[in-house]
Amino acid sequence: MAVSEPKGALDGLVVLDLTRILAGPTATQLLGDLGATVIKIENPKTNGDDTRAWGPPYAQTTDGEQDLSAYFMAANRNKYSVAADLSSPEGQQLIKAIASQADVVIENYKPGGLEKYGLDFATLTERHPRLVCCSISGFGQTGPNRDQPGYDLMAQGYGGMMSLTGEPDGTPMKVGVGITDVMCGMYATIGVLAALRHRDATGEGQHIDLSLVDSQMAWLINEGTNFLASGDLPKRRGNAHPNIVPYDVFPCADGHVILAVGNDGQFGRFCSAVGLDQLSGDVRFVTNSLRIENRVALTAAIQARFQALAMDDILSRLREVKVPAGPIHTVGQALSTDQARARGAVVAMTHEDAAQGEVRLLGNPLKFSKTPVTYRRPPPRFGQDTDQIVRSFGQNPPKEPHSPD
């Protein structure tokens, strides 16, 4: 007897994806990884999602076309791609047909931008009251800035993150990747799942209003509440932590070491392990509060000691006494570690249009015991599934892992 593969947790769920760039596609890819059928609508006037052109690098394709940028592939697996023009009656008819059989619609048009096409939440739910709709925008559906566009960099600046990032006397810096977009996509996924639970319990769909800036402000976390509790503006500290010392990057004889001492017991073991016993009994450093107060003197003493020690020596000593410390990997080193291989940090997906026969992507970090994440469809070529989806609707929406045919 053949053993059937386990179904994803969201098997049978149909998601209409009206998003582009990163925040929305992050959410819809995650839903797709969990088993949902995701139908991505792409604008034929712009040759699809903007990020298809955000290269190099691109995946090498058998036809030489460059519509699979690495950026696009980062957030668009497990999706069908449909070329449809929202401004045309034909495009609107197709999208409405898909919405009529969908459970979720996620969009990131400017507030009010879908109303003229009859594709907004109010219009769609008049006929389909069980539909869950999530709208992602720069500043949200309300407020004085609702009509302003938003990109990750602008949200990091407006939302306060850049004021915290970088060296103390340097230029405010963004985080190295589009973390506001990614976190907004995560919030969107959580919101959709919560709304679906409500829908399944009551039969009522609902609208989720989510913005990049709101998401950014929400994940200021301890630095945000530090300000709210004290009234003091947080400062840029480079790699140092505002509430824990020593928690920083320290140069050593042959590189750099991350040191993350989280409590007084770890501090004592750290001092003993690296030959700084005199610091553990110093009245300036016996508690974390005192170490914060005297961080400059403590940091200078650690730096002086580490410059005489090799990185592997430091890490070995601290590993032995269970003090958190680690190296700073390049991206290549990180994705090549034994830990990354053991945890599936990189996945290879067969792609019939790729010159190498496959594309390599970052894996989903979720590990389920019953409904594992699946990698069913590689990032699609632009519009590759249009004919299949047109044939399928209004019959039955495609069910994973089978073709819509």
Coordinates of C-alpha atoms in Angstrom, one line a residue:
M1 CA 0.0 0.0 0.0
A2 CA 1.3 3.4 -1.0
V3 CA 1.9 5.8 1.9
S4 CA 0.3 9.2 1.2
E5 CA 2.3 12.3 2.0
P6 CA 1.0 14.4 5.0
K7 CA -1.1 17.3 4.1
G8 CA -0.1 20.8 5.1
A9 CA -1.9 22.5 7.9
L10 CA -3.6 24.9 5.5
D11 CA -4.5 22.3 2.8
G12 CA -7.7 23.3 1.0
L13 CA -7.3 27.0 1.8
V14 CA -7.4 29.2 -1.3
V15 CA -5.5 32.6 -1.2
L16 CA -5.9 35.3 -3.8
D17 CA -2.6 37.1 -3.8
L18 CA -2.8 40.7 -5.1
T19 CA 0.6 41.7 -3.6
R20 CA 4.0 42.6 -4.9
I21 CA 7.5 43.5 -3.6
L22 CA 8.2 41.8 -0.3
A23 CA 5.7 42.3 2.7
G24 CA 2.7 40.8 1.0
P25 CA 4.6 38.1 -0.9
T26 CA 6.3 37.1 2.3
A27 CA 2.8 36.4 3.9
T28 CA 1.4 34.6 0.9
Q29 CA 4.6 32.4 0.5
L30 CA 4.3 31.4 4.1
L31 CA 0.7 30.5 3.7
G32 CA 1.6 28.5 0.6
D33 CA 4.4 26.7 2.5
L34 CA 1.8 25.6 5.0
G35 CA -0.3 24.0 2.3
A36 CA -2.6 26.8 1.0
T37 CA -3.2 27.2 -2.7
V38 CA -1.9 30.7 -3.6
I39 CA -2.9 32.4 -6.9
K40 CA -0.7 35.4 -7.5
I41 CA -2.1 38.0 -9.9
E42 CA 0.6 39.9 -11.8
N43 CA 0.3 43.0 -14.0
P44 CA 1.0 42.4 -17.7
K45 CA 1.7 46.1 -18.2
T46 CA 4.8 45.9 -15.9
N47 CA 5.8 42.3 -16.8
G48 CA 4.7 41.2 -13.4
D49 CA 5.9 41.8 -9.8
D50 CA 8.4 44.7 -9.7
T51 CA 11.0 42.5 -8.0
R52 CA 11.2 40.2 -11.1
A53 CA 13.5 43.0 -12.5
W54 CA 15.4 43.6 -9.2
G55 CA 18.6 41.9 -10.4
P56 CA 21.2 40.8 -11.0
P57 CA 21.5 38.1 -9.9
Y58 CA 18.9 36.1 -11.8
A59 CA 18.3 32.4 -12.2
Q60 CA 19.7 31.2 -15.5
T61 CA 16.8 30.0 -17.6
T62 CA 16.6 27.8 -20.7
D63 CA 15.1 30.6 -22.8
G64 CA 17.5 33.3 -21.6
E65 CA 14.7 35.5 -20.1
Q66 CA 15.4 37.3 -16.9
D67 CA 12.2 37.2 -14.9
L68 CA 13.4 35.0 -12.0
S69 CA 15.5 37.4 -10.0
A70 CA 17.0 36.1 -6.7
Y71 CA 14.9 38.8 -5.0
F72 CA 11.6 37.6 -6.6
M73 CA 12.5 34.0 -5.8
A74 CA 13.0 34.8 -2.1
A75 CA 9.2 35.3 -1.5
N76 CA 7.3 33.6 -4.3
R77 CA 7.4 29.8 -4.2
N78 CA 4.3 27.7 -3.8
K79 CA 2.3 30.1 -6.0
Y80 CA 0.5 30.1 -9.3
S81 CA 1.3 33.1 -11.5
V82 CA -1.6 34.7 -13.4
A83 CA -1.2 37.6 -15.8
A84 CA -4.3 39.8 -15.4
D85 CA -4.9 43.5 -15.8
L86 CA -7.0 44.9 -12.9
S87 CA -8.0 47.9 -15.0
S88 CA -9.6 45.7 -17.7
P89 CA -13.1 44.2 -17.5
E90 CA -11.6 40.8 -18.3
G91 CA -9.1 41.0 -15.6
Q92 CA -11.6 42.2 -13.1
Q93 CA -14.0 39.4 -14.0
L94 CA -11.3 36.7 -13.6
I95 CA -10.2 38.1 -10.2
K96 CA -13.7 38.3 -9.0
A97 CA -14.2 34.7 -10.1
I98 CA -11.2 33.6 -8.1
A99 CA -12.3 35.7 -5.1
S100 CA -15.7 34.0 -5.1
Q101 CA -14.0 30.7 -4.4
A102 CA -11.2 32.0 -2.2
D103 CA -10.9 32.1 1.6
V104 CA -8.4 34.9 1.8
V105 CA -7.5 38.0 -0.3
I106 CA -4.2 39.8 0.5
E107 CA -3.4 43.0 -1.3
N108 CA -1.0 45.9 -1.0
Y109 CA -2.5 48.6 -3.2
K110 CA -2.7 52.2 -2.0
P111 CA -5.6 52.7 0.4
G112 CA -8.8 53.0 -1.7
G113 CA -7.0 51.9 -4.8
L114 CA -9.1 48.8 -5.5
E115 CA -12.5 50.5 -5.0
K116 CA -12.7 51.7 -8.6
Y117 CA -12.2 48.1 -9.8
G118 CA -14.8 46.7 -7.4
L119 CA -12.1 44.6 -5.8
D120 CA -12.1 46.2 -2.4
F121 CA -13.1 44.5 0.8
A122 CA -16.6 46.1 1.1
T123 CA -17.5 45.2 -2.5
L124 CA -16.2 41.6 -2.5
T125 CA -17.8 40.7 0.9
E126 CA -21.2 41.9 -0.2
R127 CA -21.4 38.6 -2.1
H128 CA -18.9 36.6 -0.1
P129 CA -19.2 37.5 3.5
R130 CA -16.9 34.7 4.7
L131 CA -13.9 36.2 2.9
V132 CA -10.9 37.4 4.9
C133 CA -9.2 40.3 3.4
C134 CA -5.8 41.8 4.5
S135 CA -4.7 45.2 3.2
I136 CA -1.0 46.1 3.5
S137 CA 0.1 49.7 2.9
G138 CA 2.8 52.1 4.0
F139 CA 0.9 53.9 6.6
G140 CA -2.5 52.1 6.9
Q141 CA -6.0 52.8 5.8
T142 CA -6.4 55.8 8.2
G143 CA -4.4 58.7 9.5
P144 CA -2.9 61.8 7.9
N145 CA -0.3 59.8 5.9
R146 CA -2.6 57.2 4.5
D147 CA -2.0 58.3 0.9
Q148 CA 1.7 58.4 1.1
P149 CA 3.7 55.5 -0.5
G150 CA 5.9 53.3 1.7
Y151 CA 8.9 51.2 1.2
D152 CA 10.9 49.3 3.7
L153 CA 13.7 51.9 4.0
M154 CA 11.2 54.7 4.5
A155 CA 9.4 52.7 7.2
Q156 CA 12.6 52.0 9.0
G157 CA 13.3 55.7 9.1
Y158 CA 9.8 56.9 9.9
G159 CA 9.3 54.2 12.5
G160 CA 12.5 54.9 14.5
M161 CA 14.6 51.8 13.7
M162 CA 17.3 53.7 11.8
S163 CA 17.9 56.0 14.8
L164 CA 18.9 52.9 16.7
T165 CA 21.1 51.2 14.1
G166 CA 24.7 52.0 13.3
E167 CA 27.8 53.2 15.2
P168 CA 27.2 55.9 17.9
D169 CA 28.8 58.7 15.9
G170 CA 28.0 57.3 12.5
T171 CA 25.1 57.8 10.0
P172 CA 21.7 56.3 10.9
M173 CA 21.6 52.9 9.2
K174 CA 18.9 50.5 8.0
V175 CA 19.0 46.9 8.8
G176 CA 20.9 44.9 6.1
V177 CA 17.7 43.3 4.7
G178 CA 14.1 44.5 4.3
I179 CA 13.2 43.5 7.9
T180 CA 10.2 45.9 8.1
D181 CA 8.7 44.2 5.0
V182 CA 9.4 40.8 6.4
M183 CA 8.0 41.5 9.8
C184 CA 4.9 43.1 8.3
G185 CA 4.4 39.9 6.3
M186 CA 4.7 37.9 9.5
Y187 CA 2.1 40.1 11.2
A188 CA -0.1 39.7 8.1
T189 CA 0.1 35.9 8.3
I190 CA -0.8 35.9 12.0
G191 CA -3.7 38.2 11.4
V192 CA -5.0 36.1 8.6
L193 CA -4.9 32.9 10.6
A194 CA -6.7 34.6 13.6
A195 CA -9.3 36.0 11.2
L196 CA -9.8 32.5 9.7
R197 CA -10.4 31.0 13.1
H198 CA -13.0 33.7 13.8
R199 CA -14.6 33.0 10.4
D200 CA -14.7 29.3 11.0
A201 CA -16.4 29.8 14.4
T202 CA -18.9 32.5 13.3
G203 CA -19.1 32.4 9.5
E204 CA -18.0 36.0 9.3
G205 CA -15.0 37.2 7.3
Q206 CA -13.3 40.5 8.2
H207 CA -10.9 43.1 7.1
I208 CA -7.3 43.4 8.4
D209 CA -5.7 46.8 8.1
L210 CA -1.9 46.5 8.4
S211 CA 0.9 49.0 7.7
L212 CA 4.7 48.9 7.3
V213 CA 5.1 51.8 9.8
D214 CA 2.8 50.3 12.4
S215 CA 4.7 47.0 12.2
Q216 CA 8.0 48.8 12.5
M217 CA 6.9 50.7 15.6
A218 CA 5.5 47.6 17.2
W219 CA 8.9 45.8 16.9
L220 CA 10.9 48.6 18.5
I221 CA 10.2 46.3 21.5
N222 CA 12.5 47.0 24.4
E223 CA 13.9 50.2 23.0
G224 CA 10.4 51.5 22.4
T225 CA 9.4 50.7 26.0
N226 CA 12.7 52.0 27.3
F227 CA 11.7 55.4 25.9
L228 CA 8.2 55.2 27.2
A229 CA 9.3 54.2 30.7
S230 CA 12.1 56.8 31.0
G231 CA 11.5 59.6 28.4
D232 CA 15.1 59.2 27.4
L233 CA 15.7 58.8 23.6
P234 CA 17.6 55.5 22.9
K235 CA 21.0 55.9 21.4
R236 CA 22.8 54.1 18.6
R237 CA 25.3 51.7 20.2
G238 CA 26.6 49.8 17.3
N239 CA 26.4 46.1 18.3
A240 CA 26.1 46.8 22.0
H241 CA 22.8 46.2 23.9
P242 CA 21.0 48.9 25.8
N243 CA 20.0 46.7 28.7
I244 CA 22.7 44.0 29.0
V245 CA 26.5 44.4 29.4
P246 CA 28.7 42.8 28.1
Y247 CA 26.6 42.0 25.0
D248 CA 28.6 43.2 22.0
V249 CA 31.1 42.3 19.2
F250 CA 34.7 42.4 20.4
P251 CA 37.8 42.3 18.2
C252 CA 40.3 39.6 19.0
A253 CA 43.7 38.6 17.7
D254 CA 42.4 37.1 14.4
G255 CA 38.9 38.4 13.9
H256 CA 35.8 39.2 15.9
V257 CA 33.8 37.4 18.6
I258 CA 30.2 37.9 19.7
L259 CA 29.8 37.9 23.5
A260 CA 26.4 37.8 25.0
V261 CA 26.5 37.6 28.8
G262 CA 22.9 37.5 30.0
N263 CA 23.2 37.3 33.8
D264 CA 25.5 37.7 36.7
G265 CA 26.4 34.0 36.9
Q266 CA 27.5 34.0 33.3
F267 CA 29.6 37.1 33.9
G268 CA 31.5 35.3 36.7
R269 CA 32.1 32.3 34.6
F270 CA 33.2 34.5 31.7
C271 CA 35.7 36.3 33.7
S272 CA 37.2 33.1 35.1
A273 CA 37.4 31.4 31.6
V274 CA 39.3 34.2 29.8
G275 CA 41.6 35.3 32.6
L276 CA 39.8 38.4 33.8
D277 CA 39.1 37.2 37.4
Q278 CA 39.8 40.6 38.8
L279 CA 36.7 41.9 37.0
S280 CA 34.3 39.5 38.6
G281 CA 35.0 40.9 42.1
D282 CA 35.2 44.6 41.0
V283 CA 32.4 46.5 42.7
R284 CA 31.7 48.4 39.5
F285 CA 30.7 45.2 37.7
V286 CA 29.0 42.8 40.2
T287 CA 25.5 43.3 38.8
N288 CA 24.1 44.0 35.3
S289 CA 22.8 47.4 36.4
L290 CA 26.3 48.3 37.6
R291 CA 27.8 47.0 34.4
I292 CA 25.5 49.1 32.3
E293 CA 26.5 52.1 34.4
N294 CA 30.2 51.3 33.9
R295 CA 30.0 49.9 30.4
V296 CA 32.9 52.0 29.0
A297 CA 35.4 50.8 31.5
L298 CA 34.3 47.2 31.3
T299 CA 34.3 47.2 27.5
A300 CA 37.8 48.6 27.4
A301 CA 39.1 45.8 29.8
I302 CA 37.5 43.1 27.7
Q303 CA 38.8 44.5 24.4
A304 CA 42.4 44.7 25.8
R305 CA 42.2 41.0 26.9
F306 CA 40.6 39.7 23.7
Q307 CA 43.3 41.3 21.5
A308 CA 45.7 38.8 22.9
L309 CA 43.5 35.7 22.3
A310 CA 42.6 33.9 19.1
M311 CA 38.9 33.6 18.1
D312 CA 38.8 29.8 18.4
D313 CA 40.5 29.9 21.8
I314 CA 37.9 32.4 23.1
L315 CA 35.0 30.4 21.8
S316 CA 36.4 27.1 23.1
R317 CA 36.9 28.5 26.6
L318 CA 33.4 30.1 26.7
R319 CA 31.7 27.0 25.3
E320 CA 33.2 24.9 28.0
V321 CA 31.6 27.1 30.7
K322 CA 28.3 27.6 28.9
V323 CA 28.7 31.3 28.3
P324 CA 27.0 32.4 25.0
A325 CA 29.5 33.4 22.4
G326 CA 29.9 32.9 18.7
P327 CA 31.6 33.8 15.4
I328 CA 30.3 36.3 12.8
H329 CA 29.7 34.3 9.6
T330 CA 29.4 35.5 6.1
V331 CA 26.1 34.5 4.4
G332 CA 28.0 31.8 2.6
Q333 CA 29.5 30.4 5.8
A334 CA 26.2 30.5 7.6
L335 CA 24.3 28.6 4.9
S336 CA 27.2 26.0 4.7
T337 CA 27.4 25.1 8.3
D338 CA 26.6 21.6 9.6
Q339 CA 23.7 23.2 11.6
A340 CA 22.3 24.8 8.5
R341 CA 22.4 21.5 6.6
A342 CA 20.9 19.6 9.5
R343 CA 18.0 22.0 9.8
G344 CA 17.2 22.4 6.0
A345 CA 18.2 26.1 5.8
V346 CA 18.7 25.7 2.1
V347 CA 16.3 23.8 -0.2
A348 CA 16.7 22.8 -3.9
M349 CA 13.6 22.9 -5.9
T350 CA 13.3 21.3 -9.4
H351 CA 12.5 24.0 -12.0
E352 CA 12.0 22.9 -15.6
D353 CA 12.9 26.3 -16.9
A354 CA 16.1 26.7 -14.9
A355 CA 19.3 26.0 -16.9
Q356 CA 20.6 23.9 -14.0
G357 CA 17.3 22.1 -13.6
E358 CA 16.7 23.5 -10.1
V359 CA 16.8 26.7 -8.1
R360 CA 18.2 26.9 -4.5
L361 CA 16.1 28.8 -2.0
L362 CA 16.1 29.5 1.7
G363 CA 14.1 27.0 3.7
N364 CA 11.1 27.6 5.9
P365 CA 12.2 27.5 9.6
L366 CA 8.9 25.9 10.9
K367 CA 9.2 22.3 11.9
F368 CA 5.8 20.5 12.4
S369 CA 5.4 17.1 13.8
K370 CA 2.1 16.3 11.9
T371 CA 1.7 18.8 9.1
P372 CA 5.2 19.6 7.7
V373 CA 6.0 22.5 5.5
T374 CA 6.1 21.4 1.8
Y375 CA 7.9 22.8 -1.2
R376 CA 5.5 22.0 -4.1
R377 CA 6.0 24.7 -6.7
P378 CA 9.1 26.6 -7.5
P379 CA 8.9 30.4 -8.0
P380 CA 6.8 30.7 -11.2
R381 CA 7.7 32.3 -14.5
F382 CA 5.6 35.4 -15.2
G383 CA 2.0 34.4 -16.1
Q384 CA 2.9 30.7 -16.6
D385 CA -0.4 29.5 -15.0
T386 CA -2.8 32.0 -16.6
D387 CA -4.5 29.6 -19.0
Q388 CA -4.8 26.9 -16.4
I389 CA -6.5 29.3 -13.9
V390 CA -8.8 30.7 -16.6
R391 CA -9.9 27.2 -17.5
S392 CA -10.4 26.3 -13.8
F393 CA -12.6 29.2 -12.7
G394 CA -15.7 29.2 -12.2
Q395 CA -15.4 25.5 -12.0
N396 CA -13.3 24.4 -9.1
P397 CA -10.2 26.1 -7.7
P398 CA -7.0 24.1 -8.1
K399 CA -6.1 21.9 -5.1
E400 CA -2.5 21.2 -4.1
P401 CA -0.4 19.3 -5.0
H402 CA -2.3 18.6 -8.3
S403 CA -2.4 20.8 -11.4
P404 CA -5.5 23.0 -11.9
D405 CA -6.1 21.0 -15.1

